[in-house]
PDB file of C-alpha atoms and ligand atoms in Angstrom:
ATOM      1  CA  MET A   1       0.000   0.000   0.000  1.00 96.00           C
ATOM      2  CA  ILE A   2       1.367   3.414  -1.001  1.00 98.00           C
ATOM      3  CA  ILE A   3       0.265   6.300   1.186  1.00 98.00           C
ATOM      4  CA  ALA A   4       0.866   9.833  -0.126  1.00 98.00           C
ATOM      5  CA  ILE A   5       0.687  12.696   2.341  1.00 98.00           C
ATOM      6  CA  ASP A   6       1.011  16.280   1.164  1.00 98.00           C
ATOM      7  CA  GLY A   7       0.483  19.665   2.708  1.00 97.00           C
ATOM      8  CA  PRO A   8       2.041  22.997   3.612  1.00 96.00           C
ATOM      9  CA  ALA A   9       4.775  23.619   6.200  1.00 93.00           C
ATOM     10  CA  ALA A  10       3.882  22.708   9.800  1.00 93.00           C
ATOM     11  CA  SER A  11       0.483  21.288   8.854  1.00 96.00           C
ATOM     12  CA  GLY A  12       1.218  18.136  10.835  1.00 96.00           C
ATOM     13  CA  LYS A  13       1.836  15.985   7.758  1.00 97.00           C
ATOM     14  CA  GLY A  14       5.273  14.825   8.933  1.00 96.00           C
ATOM     15  CA  THR A  15       3.996  13.643  12.302  1.00 97.00           C
ATOM     16  CA  ILE A  16       1.002  11.953  10.699  1.00 98.00           C
ATOM     17  CA  ALA A  17       3.211  10.235   8.104  1.00 98.00           C
ATOM     18  CA  ARG A  18       5.643   9.011  10.772  1.00 98.00           C
ATOM     19  CA  ARG A  19       2.854   7.718  13.000  1.00 98.00           C
ATOM     20  CA  LEU A  20       1.043   5.974  10.133  1.00 98.00           C
ATOM     21  CA  ALA A  21       4.276   4.331   8.953  1.00 98.00           C
ATOM     22  CA  ALA A  22       5.043   3.037  12.459  1.00 98.00           C
ATOM     23  CA  HIS A  23       1.491   1.805  12.968  1.00 98.00           C
ATOM     24  CA  LEU A  24       1.339   0.023   9.607  1.00 98.00           C
ATOM     25  CA  ALA A  25       4.994  -1.132   9.718  1.00 97.00           C
ATOM     26  CA  LEU A  26       5.761   0.624   6.420  1.00 98.00           C
ATOM     27  CA  PRO A  27       8.958   2.484   5.497  1.00 97.00           C
ATOM     28  CA  HIS A  28       8.622   6.281   5.562  1.00 97.00           C
ATOM     29  CA  LEU A  29      10.304   8.925   3.409  1.00 96.00           C
ATOM     30  CA  ASP A  30      10.129  12.567   4.452  1.00 96.00           C
ATOM     31  CA  THR A  31      10.798  14.077   1.013  1.00 97.00           C
ATOM     32  CA  GLY A  32      11.312  17.557   2.455  1.00 96.00           C
ATOM     33  CA  LEU A  33      14.584  16.244   3.866  1.00 95.00           C
ATOM     34  CA  ILE A  34      15.802  15.527   0.326  1.00 96.00           C
ATOM     35  CA  TYR A  35      15.298  19.149  -0.704  1.00 97.00           C
ATOM     36  CA  ARG A  36      16.784  20.340   2.574  1.00 96.00           C
ATOM     37  CA  ALA A  37      19.881  18.158   2.050  1.00 95.00           C
ATOM     38  CA  THR A  38      20.238  19.463  -1.508  1.00 96.00           C
ATOM     39  CA  ALA A  39      20.131  23.050  -0.239  1.00 96.00           C
ATOM     40  CA  ARG A  40      22.626  22.219   2.532  1.00 95.00           C
ATOM     41  CA  THR A  41      25.081  20.811  -0.028  1.00 95.00           C
ATOM     42  CA  VAL A  42      24.765  23.851  -2.293  1.00 96.00           C
ATOM     43  CA  LEU A  43      25.481  26.173   0.639  1.00 96.00           C
ATOM     44  CA  ASP A  44      28.333  24.010   1.965  1.00 94.00           C
ATOM     45  CA  ASN A  45      29.915  24.175  -1.504  1.00 94.00           C
ATOM     46  CA  GLY A  46      29.695  27.953  -1.406  1.00 97.00           C
ATOM     47  CA  ASP A  47      27.317  28.011  -4.385  1.00 97.00           C
ATOM     48  CA  ARG A  48      24.145  30.024  -4.970  1.00 96.00           C
ATOM     49  CA  LEU A  49      20.804  28.367  -4.182  1.00 96.00           C
ATOM     50  CA  ASP A  50      19.247  29.640  -7.396  1.00 94.00           C
ATOM     51  CA  ASP A  51      22.026  28.339  -9.655  1.00 96.00           C
ATOM     52  CA  PRO A  52      20.294  25.391 -11.382  1.00 96.00           C
ATOM     53  CA  ASP A  53      23.517  23.668 -12.510  1.00 96.00           C
ATOM     54  CA  ARG A  54      25.064  23.628  -9.048  1.00 96.00           C
ATOM     55  CA  ALA A  55      21.776  22.656  -7.394  1.00 96.00           C
ATOM     56  CA  VAL A  56      21.274  19.767  -9.845  1.00 96.00           C
ATOM     57  CA  ALA A  57      24.833  18.552  -9.194  1.00 95.00           C
ATOM     58  CA  ALA A  58      24.059  18.607  -5.460  1.00 95.00           C
ATOM     59  CA  ALA A  59      20.773  16.738  -5.987  1.00 95.00           C
ATOM     60  CA  ARG A  60      22.422  14.055  -8.134  1.00 94.00           C
ATOM     61  CA  GLY A  61      25.203  13.420  -5.610  1.00 90.00           C
ATOM     62  CA  LEU A  62      22.862  13.169  -2.652  1.00 88.00           C
ATOM     63  CA  ALA A  63      23.550  10.452  -0.073  1.00 78.00           C
ATOM     64  CA  LEU A  64      21.018  11.110   2.654  1.00 70.00           C
ATOM     65  CA  THR A  65      22.882   9.134   5.276  1.00 69.00           C
ATOM     66  CA  GLU A  66      25.644  11.735   5.234  1.00 75.00           C
ATOM     67  CA  TYR A  67      23.418  14.359   6.792  1.00 79.00           C
ATOM     68  CA  ASP A  68      22.650  15.109  10.371  1.00 83.00           C
ATOM     69  CA  GLU A  69      18.847  15.153  10.189  1.00 83.00           C
ATOM     70  CA  ASP A  70      18.592  17.514  13.100  1.00 84.00           C
ATOM     71  CA  ARG A  71      20.793  20.064  11.362  1.00 85.00           C
ATOM     72  CA  LEU A  72      18.569  19.931   8.289  1.00 91.00           C
ATOM     73  CA  ARG A  73      15.380  20.617  10.210  1.00 88.00           C
ATOM     74  CA  GLY A  74      16.060  24.241  11.170  1.00 85.00           C
ATOM     75  CA  ALA A  75      14.063  27.186   9.828  1.00 84.00           C
ATOM     76  CA  GLU A  76      16.922  28.446   7.669  1.00 88.00           C
ATOM     77  CA  MET A  77      17.197  25.177   5.736  1.00 93.00           C
ATOM     78  CA  GLY A  78      13.416  25.004   5.182  1.00 91.00           C
ATOM     79  CA  GLU A  79      13.585  28.362   3.477  1.00 91.00           C
ATOM     80  CA  ALA A  80      16.689  27.379   1.468  1.00 96.00           C
ATOM     81  CA  ALA A  81      15.036  24.090   0.445  1.00 96.00           C
ATOM     82  CA  SER A  82      12.043  25.906  -1.003  1.00 94.00           C
ATOM     83  CA  VAL A  83      14.393  27.941  -3.229  1.00 95.00           C
ATOM     84  CA  VAL A  84      16.127  24.890  -4.772  1.00 97.00           C
ATOM     85  CA  ALA A  85      12.786  23.014  -4.875  1.00 96.00           C
ATOM     86  CA  ALA A  86      11.374  25.634  -7.256  1.00 95.00           C
ATOM     87  CA  LEU A  87      13.999  24.741  -9.902  1.00 96.00           C
ATOM     88  CA  PRO A  88      12.472  22.209 -12.373  1.00 96.00           C
ATOM     89  CA  PRO A  89      15.769  20.369 -13.130  1.00 97.00           C
ATOM     90  CA  VAL A  90      16.358  19.846  -9.408  1.00 97.00           C
ATOM     91  CA  ARG A  91      12.920  18.255  -9.021  1.00 97.00           C
ATOM     92  CA  GLU A  92      13.581  16.134 -12.093  1.00 97.00           C
ATOM     93  CA  ALA A  93      16.901  14.909 -10.635  1.00 96.00           C
ATOM     94  CA  LEU A  94      15.150  13.777  -7.436  1.00 97.00           C
ATOM     95  CA  ILE A  95      12.208  11.915  -8.966  1.00 97.00           C
ATOM     96  CA  ASP A  96      13.831   8.482  -9.374  1.00 95.00           C
ATOM     97  CA  LEU A  97      15.016   8.305  -5.788  1.00 94.00           C
ATOM     98  CA  GLN A  98      11.486   9.009  -4.549  1.00 96.00           C
ATOM     99  CA  LYS A  99       9.722   6.702  -7.019  1.00 97.00           C
ATOM    100  CA  THR A 100      12.138   3.877  -6.167  1.00 96.00           C
ATOM    101  CA  PHE A 101      11.367   4.322  -2.480  1.00 96.00           C
ATOM    102  CA  ALA A 102       7.623   4.266  -3.180  1.00 97.00           C
ATOM    103  CA  ALA A 103       7.963   1.060  -5.207  1.00 96.00           C
ATOM    104  CA  ARG A 104       9.312  -0.964  -2.267  1.00 95.00           C
ATOM    105  CA  PRO A 105       7.549  -4.276  -1.947  1.00 94.00           C
ATOM    106  CA  GLY A 106       4.842  -3.976   0.666  1.00 93.00           C
ATOM    107  CA  GLY A 107       4.466  -0.267   0.112  1.00 96.00           C
ATOM    108  CA  ALA A 108       5.591   2.953   1.753  1.00 98.00           C
ATOM    109  CA  VAL A 109       4.491   6.227   3.261  1.00 98.00           C
ATOM    110  CA  LEU A 110       5.858   9.374   1.611  1.00 98.00           C
ATOM    111  CA  ASP A 111       5.188  12.937   2.680  1.00 98.00           C
ATOM    112  CA  GLY A 112       5.913  16.179   0.880  1.00 97.00           C
ATOM    113  CA  ARG A 113       4.271  18.655  -1.470  1.00 97.00           C
ATOM    114  CA  ASP A 114       3.803  16.732  -4.735  1.00 97.00           C
ATOM    115  CA  ILE A 115       3.562  13.079  -3.699  1.00 98.00           C
ATOM    116  CA  GLY A 116      -0.084  12.604  -4.660  1.00 98.00           C
ATOM    117  CA  THR A 117       0.200  14.730  -7.795  1.00 97.00           C
ATOM    118  CA  VAL A 118       3.632  13.921  -9.303  1.00 97.00           C
ATOM    119  CA  ILE A 119       5.626  11.234  -7.464  1.00 98.00           C
ATOM    120  CA  CYS A 120       2.848   8.711  -6.735  1.00 98.00           C
ATOM    121  CA  PRO A 121      -0.260   9.626  -8.719  1.00 98.00           C
ATOM    122  CA  GLU A 122      -1.254   5.963  -8.382  1.00 97.00           C
ATOM    123  CA  ALA A 123      -1.049   5.956  -4.549  1.00 98.00           C
ATOM    124  CA  ASP A 124      -3.696   3.870  -2.779  1.00 98.00           C
ATOM    125  CA  VAL A 125      -4.351   6.605  -0.235  1.00 98.00           C
ATOM    126  CA  LYS A 126      -3.813  10.351  -0.637  1.00 98.00           C
ATOM    127  CA  ILE A 127      -4.237  12.709   2.279  1.00 98.00           C
ATOM    128  CA  PHE A 128      -3.852  16.479   2.004  1.00 98.00           C
ATOM    129  CA  VAL A 129      -3.065  17.763   5.466  1.00 98.00           C
ATOM    130  CA  THR A 130      -3.574  21.430   6.162  1.00 98.00           C
ATOM    131  CA  ALA A 131      -4.180  23.894   9.017  1.00 98.00           C
ATOM    132  CA  ARG A 132      -4.723  27.632   9.380  1.00 97.00           C
ATOM    133  CA  PRO A 133      -1.469  29.614   8.931  1.00 97.00           C
ATOM    134  CA  GLU A 134      -1.695  31.037  12.471  1.00 97.00           C
ATOM    135  CA  VAL A 135      -1.960  27.554  13.950  1.00 98.00           C
ATOM    136  CA  ARG A 136       0.928  26.300  11.828  1.00 97.00           C
ATOM    137  CA  ALA A 137       3.059  29.268  12.875  1.00 97.00           C
ATOM    138  CA  GLN A 138       2.325  28.546  16.528  1.00 97.00           C
ATOM    139  CA  ARG A 139       3.349  24.903  16.105  1.00 95.00           C
ATOM    140  CA  ARG A 140       6.476  25.801  14.184  1.00 93.00           C
ATOM    141  CA  ALA A 141       7.447  28.446  16.784  1.00 95.00           C
ATOM    142  CA  LEU A 142       7.060  25.864  19.544  1.00 94.00           C
ATOM    143  CA  GLU A 143       9.120  23.320  17.625  1.00 91.00           C
ATOM    144  CA  LEU A 144      11.913  25.802  16.869  1.00 90.00           C
ATOM    145  CA  HIS A 145      11.898  26.945  20.492  1.00 93.00           C
ATOM    146  CA  GLY A 146      12.295  23.306  21.520  1.00 92.00           C
ATOM    147  CA  ARG A 147      15.294  23.071  19.222  1.00 88.00           C
ATOM    148  CA  GLY A 148      16.879  25.994  20.991  1.00 91.00           C
ATOM    149  CA  GLU A 149      16.373  28.423  18.102  1.00 88.00           C
ATOM    150  CA  LYS A 150      15.457  32.042  18.776  1.00 90.00           C
ATOM    151  CA  VAL A 151      11.831  32.569  17.767  1.00 92.00           C
ATOM    152  CA  ASP A 152       9.561  35.503  17.123  1.00 95.00           C
ATOM    153  CA  TYR A 153       5.976  34.401  16.335  1.00 96.00           C
ATOM    154  CA  ASP A 154       5.394  37.198  13.795  1.00 97.00           C
ATOM    155  CA  VAL A 155       8.560  36.303  11.919  1.00 95.00           C
ATOM    156  CA  VAL A 156       7.613  32.604  11.909  1.00 95.00           C
ATOM    157  CA  LEU A 157       4.122  33.446  10.595  1.00 97.00           C
ATOM    158  CA  ALA A 158       5.583  35.673   7.860  1.00 96.00           C
ATOM    159  CA  ASP A 159       8.034  32.885   6.890  1.00 94.00           C
ATOM    160  CA  ILE A 160       5.217  30.344   6.694  1.00 94.00           C
ATOM    161  CA  ARG A 161       3.148  32.634   4.468  1.00 96.00           C
ATOM    162  CA  LYS A 162       6.165  33.287   2.236  1.00 94.00           C
ATOM    163  CA  ARG A 163       6.921  29.564   1.934  1.00 92.00           C
ATOM    164  CA  ASP A 164       3.228  28.775   1.189  1.00 95.00           C
ATOM    165  CA  GLU A 165       3.300  31.353  -1.566  1.00 95.00           C
ATOM    166  CA  ARG A 166       6.541  30.069  -3.085  1.00 93.00           C
ATOM    167  CA  ASP A 167       5.507  26.392  -2.884  1.00 93.00           C
ATOM    168  CA  SER A 168       2.017  27.006  -4.291  1.00 94.00           C
ATOM    169  CA  GLY A 169       3.008  29.628  -6.842  1.00 94.00           C
ATOM    170  CA  ARG A 170       5.916  27.861  -8.557  1.00 93.00           C
ATOM    171  CA  SER A 171       5.374  26.376 -12.002  1.00 94.00           C
ATOM    172  CA  ALA A 172       7.163  23.061 -11.288  1.00 94.00           C
ATOM    173  CA  ALA A 173       5.036  20.670  -9.212  1.00 93.00           C
ATOM    174  CA  PRO A 174       3.288  23.367  -7.163  1.00 94.00           C
ATOM    175  CA  LEU A 175       1.725  22.462  -3.831  1.00 95.00           C
ATOM    176  CA  ARG A 176      -1.778  21.314  -4.821  1.00 95.00           C
ATOM    177  CA  MET A 177      -4.309  18.904  -3.442  1.00 97.00           C
ATOM    178  CA  ALA A 178      -4.711  15.962  -5.822  1.00 97.00           C
ATOM    179  CA  PRO A 179      -8.311  15.683  -7.042  1.00 97.00           C
ATOM    180  CA  ASP A 180      -8.615  12.243  -5.424  1.00 97.00           C
ATOM    181  CA  ALA A 181      -7.010  13.222  -2.102  1.00 98.00           C
ATOM    182  CA  VAL A 182      -8.915  13.446   1.194  1.00 98.00           C
ATOM    183  CA  LEU A 183      -8.589  16.802   2.972  1.00 98.00           C
ATOM    184  CA  LEU A 184      -7.588  16.673   6.629  1.00 98.00           C
ATOM    185  CA  ASP A 185      -7.634  20.012   8.459  1.00 98.00           C
ATOM    186  CA  THR A 186      -5.684  19.642  11.701  1.00 98.00           C
ATOM    187  CA  SER A 187      -6.254  23.226  12.955  1.00 98.00           C
ATOM    188  CA  ASP A 188      -8.428  22.101  15.839  1.00 98.00           C
ATOM    189  CA  LEU A 189      -6.985  18.624  16.367  1.00 97.00           C
ATOM    190  CA  ASP A 190      -4.224  17.507  18.708  1.00 96.00           C
ATOM    191  CA  VAL A 191      -1.645  14.971  17.527  1.00 96.00           C
ATOM    192  CA  GLU A 192      -3.684  11.959  18.681  1.00 98.00           C
ATOM    193  CA  ALA A 193      -6.891  13.156  17.041  1.00 98.00           C
ATOM    194  CA  ALA A 194      -5.067  14.023  13.797  1.00 98.00           C
ATOM    195  CA  PHE A 195      -3.458  10.590  13.706  1.00 98.00           C
ATOM    196  CA  ALA A 196      -6.795   8.879  14.398  1.00 98.00           C
ATOM    197  CA  ALA A 197      -8.445  10.834  11.575  1.00 98.00           C
ATOM    198  CA  ALA A 198      -5.627   9.902   9.158  1.00 98.00           C
ATOM    199  CA  LEU A 199      -5.798   6.249  10.172  1.00 98.00           C
ATOM    200  CA  ALA A 200      -9.562   6.259   9.571  1.00 98.00           C
ATOM    201  CA  ILE A 201      -8.938   7.568   6.041  1.00 98.00           C
ATOM    202  CA  VAL A 202      -6.419   4.755   5.421  1.00 98.00           C
ATOM    203  CA  GLU A 203      -8.780   2.109   6.838  1.00 97.00           C
ATOM    204  CA  ARG A 204     -11.598   3.316   4.601  1.00 96.00           C
ATOM    205  CA  ALA A 205      -9.349   2.903   1.550  1.00 92.00           C
ATOM    206  CA  LYS A 206      -8.372  -0.677   2.377  1.00 84.00           C
TER     207      LYS A 206
HETATM  208  O1  C5P B 301       8.420  19.675   4.341  1.00 60.40           O
HETATM  209  P1  C5P B 301       9.614  20.562   4.557  1.00 60.40           P
HETATM  210  O2  C5P B 301       9.304  21.819   5.279  1.00 60.40           O
HETATM  211  O3  C5P B 301      10.771  19.834   5.154  1.00 60.40           O
HETATM  212  O4  C5P B 301      10.067  20.964   3.074  1.00 60.40           O
HETATM  213  C1  C5P B 301      11.017  21.972   2.829  1.00 60.40           C
HETATM  214  C2  C5P B 301      10.768  22.558   1.449  1.00 60.40           C
HETATM  215  O5  C5P B 301      11.097  21.576   0.457  1.00 60.40           O
HETATM  216  C3  C5P B 301       9.317  22.931   1.151  1.00 60.40           C
HETATM  217  O6  C5P B 301       9.003  24.254   1.546  1.00 60.40           O
HETATM  218  C4  C5P B 301       9.220  22.760  -0.352  1.00 60.40           C
HETATM  219  O7  C5P B 301       9.632  23.910  -1.038  1.00 60.40           O
HETATM  220  C5  C5P B 301      10.221  21.679  -0.652  1.00 60.40           C
HETATM  221  N1  C5P B 301       9.568  20.390  -0.917  1.00 60.40           N
HETATM  222  C6  C5P B 301       9.048  20.185  -2.178  1.00 60.40           C
HETATM  223  N2  C5P B 301       8.516  18.987  -2.511  1.00 60.40           N
HETATM  224  C7  C5P B 301       8.438  17.991  -1.612  1.00 60.40           C
HETATM  225  C8  C5P B 301       8.935  18.186  -0.300  1.00 60.40           C
HETATM  226  C9  C5P B 301       9.485  19.418   0.028  1.00 60.40           C
HETATM  227  O8  C5P B 301       9.082  21.068  -3.005  1.00 60.40           O
HETATM  228  N3  C5P B 301       7.927  16.819  -1.986  1.00 60.40           N
END
């Protein structure tokens, strides 16, 4: 069973994907990490994030195990990832890796922005997870605070809005709900309730 989970930043899609994968004993790929690692490599090489040739070279050479996941999860790398992710040749270079993961025998859970629309249009279950921007900003601020980063709620909210705009407005694989996806708004749900709602969607599709 292939489960595709998409949605904007801090919607809860990562937590839902992780919990579903653990519950169903399926492998999980957080595809945002791939774009974050690509951006990290570009910056470590001293290159520009909007230089398609350098970004594609970084994407092609990616070995995810080389990265400290925690270091990739900061706010700065989320922003940098959305810059390289807007470059069509970068997305192209990362398709095979994601499709190969999805094709594992037994299935997989993938989360990102274009899983249900581009990477796994044939997924058995598609969930589009969203939440109001203010709620997402609050969650993200809490998470960053927990990571020891300095946070200002207004800045976090502005960043979230900017990232939404860039991810939805780009021409290459923009953030969109697939027509056959189920919408899950987590604005007024805690983690347990959001997970239960997602699991119910999966069970219905079985
Ligand atoms: O989900 P996360 O915040 O880690 O993603 C970082 C950025 O990577 C997103 O803002 C988006 O621009 C990009 N991304 C993407 N397609 C995916 C996953 C992430 O474009 N499937």
